[in-house]
Short mmCIF file of C-alpha atoms in Angstrom, two decimals:
data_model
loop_
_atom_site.label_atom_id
_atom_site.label_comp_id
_atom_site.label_asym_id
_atom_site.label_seq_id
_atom_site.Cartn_x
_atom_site.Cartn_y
_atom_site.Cartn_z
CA UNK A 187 -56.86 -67.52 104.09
CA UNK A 188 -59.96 -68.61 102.90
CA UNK A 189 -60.45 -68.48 98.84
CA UNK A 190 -63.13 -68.59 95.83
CA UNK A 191 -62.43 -70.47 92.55
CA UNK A 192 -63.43 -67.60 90.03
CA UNK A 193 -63.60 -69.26 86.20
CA UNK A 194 -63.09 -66.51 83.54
CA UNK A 195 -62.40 -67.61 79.55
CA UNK A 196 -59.86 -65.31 77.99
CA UNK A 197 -58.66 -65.13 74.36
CA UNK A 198 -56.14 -67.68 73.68
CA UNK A 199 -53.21 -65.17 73.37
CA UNK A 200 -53.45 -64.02 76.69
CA UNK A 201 -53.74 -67.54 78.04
CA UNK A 202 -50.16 -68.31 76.34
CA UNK A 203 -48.41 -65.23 77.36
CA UNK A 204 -49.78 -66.33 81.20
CA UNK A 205 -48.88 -70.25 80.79
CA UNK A 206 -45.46 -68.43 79.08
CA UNK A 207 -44.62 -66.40 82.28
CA UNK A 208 -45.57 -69.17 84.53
CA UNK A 209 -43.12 -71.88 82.88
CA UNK A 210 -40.59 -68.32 82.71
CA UNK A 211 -40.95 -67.48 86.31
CA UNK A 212 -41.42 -71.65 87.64
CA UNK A 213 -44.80 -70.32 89.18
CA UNK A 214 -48.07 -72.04 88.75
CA UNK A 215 -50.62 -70.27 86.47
CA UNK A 216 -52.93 -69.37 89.35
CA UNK A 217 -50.40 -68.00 91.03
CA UNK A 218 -49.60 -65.17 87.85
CA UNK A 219 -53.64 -64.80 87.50
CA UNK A 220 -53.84 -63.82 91.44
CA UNK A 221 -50.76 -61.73 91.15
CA UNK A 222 -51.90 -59.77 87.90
CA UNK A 223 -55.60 -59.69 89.32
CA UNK A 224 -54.23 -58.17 92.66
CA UNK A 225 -52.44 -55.74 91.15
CA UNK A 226 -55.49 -54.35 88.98
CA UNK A 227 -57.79 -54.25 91.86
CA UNK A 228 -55.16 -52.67 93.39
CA UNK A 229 -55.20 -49.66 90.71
CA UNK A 230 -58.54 -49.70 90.55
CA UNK A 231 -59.15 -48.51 94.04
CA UNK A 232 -56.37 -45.86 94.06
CA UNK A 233 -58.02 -44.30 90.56
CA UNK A 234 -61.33 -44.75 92.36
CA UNK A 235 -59.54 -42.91 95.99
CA UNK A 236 -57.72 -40.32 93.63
CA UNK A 237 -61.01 -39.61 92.03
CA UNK A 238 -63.02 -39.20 95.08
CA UNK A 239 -60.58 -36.79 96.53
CA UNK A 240 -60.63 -34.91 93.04
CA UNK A 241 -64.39 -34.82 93.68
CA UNK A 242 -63.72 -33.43 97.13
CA UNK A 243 -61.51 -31.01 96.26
CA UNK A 244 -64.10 -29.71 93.52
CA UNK A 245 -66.62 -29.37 96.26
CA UNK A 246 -64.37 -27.57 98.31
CA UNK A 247 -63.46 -25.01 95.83
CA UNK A 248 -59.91 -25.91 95.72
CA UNK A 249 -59.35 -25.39 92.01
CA UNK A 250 -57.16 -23.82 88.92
CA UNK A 251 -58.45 -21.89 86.20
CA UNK A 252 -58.22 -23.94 83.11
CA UNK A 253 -56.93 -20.78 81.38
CA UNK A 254 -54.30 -20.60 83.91
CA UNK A 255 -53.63 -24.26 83.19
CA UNK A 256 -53.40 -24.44 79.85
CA UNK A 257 -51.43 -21.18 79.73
CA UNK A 258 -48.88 -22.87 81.47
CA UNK A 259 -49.14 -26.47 79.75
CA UNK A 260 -48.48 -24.50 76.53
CA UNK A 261 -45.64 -22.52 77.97
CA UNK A 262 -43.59 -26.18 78.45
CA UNK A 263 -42.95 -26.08 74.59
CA UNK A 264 -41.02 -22.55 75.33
CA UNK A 265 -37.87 -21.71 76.85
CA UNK A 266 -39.35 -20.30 79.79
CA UNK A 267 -42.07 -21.98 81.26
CA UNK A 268 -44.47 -20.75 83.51
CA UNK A 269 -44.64 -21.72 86.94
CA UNK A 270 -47.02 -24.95 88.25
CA UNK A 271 -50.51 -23.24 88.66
CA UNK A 272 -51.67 -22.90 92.29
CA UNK A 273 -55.38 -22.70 93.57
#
């Protein structure tokens, strides 16, 4: 795989819990900066997918009331809650 050195300065208590990890987990500290940096990218994308589908579904007209929603968000606190709102 081909690869990119990327520089980035970081405060210097996030640069000791990284160099703690890597002596804790006998990994290189490259190797917990490309696994932490994967993972946010990662999440990124999906909350950028889940948004775009949100989006889509507004479009669509495939939505809840926000009375009906908050009628039943309230009714959690009770001893009978509503049922799960449906479009």
């Amino acid at each position: 795989m081909d690869t990119k050195v990327l520089t980035a300065h970081v405060p210097l208590p996030l640069a000791k819990k990284i160099d703690d990890l890597a002596a804790r987990l006998d990994r290189p500290r490259a190797w917990i900066v490309k696994q932490a940096l994967a993972a946010w990218v990662g999440e990124e994308e999906e909350r950028h997918r889940l948004t775009m589908e949100g989006l889509a579904d507004i479009t669509a007209g495939r939505v809840v009331d926000q009375s009906d929603v908050e009628a039943w968000a309230t009714s959690l606190a009770t001893g009978s809650p509503l049922p799960v709102p449906q479009q």
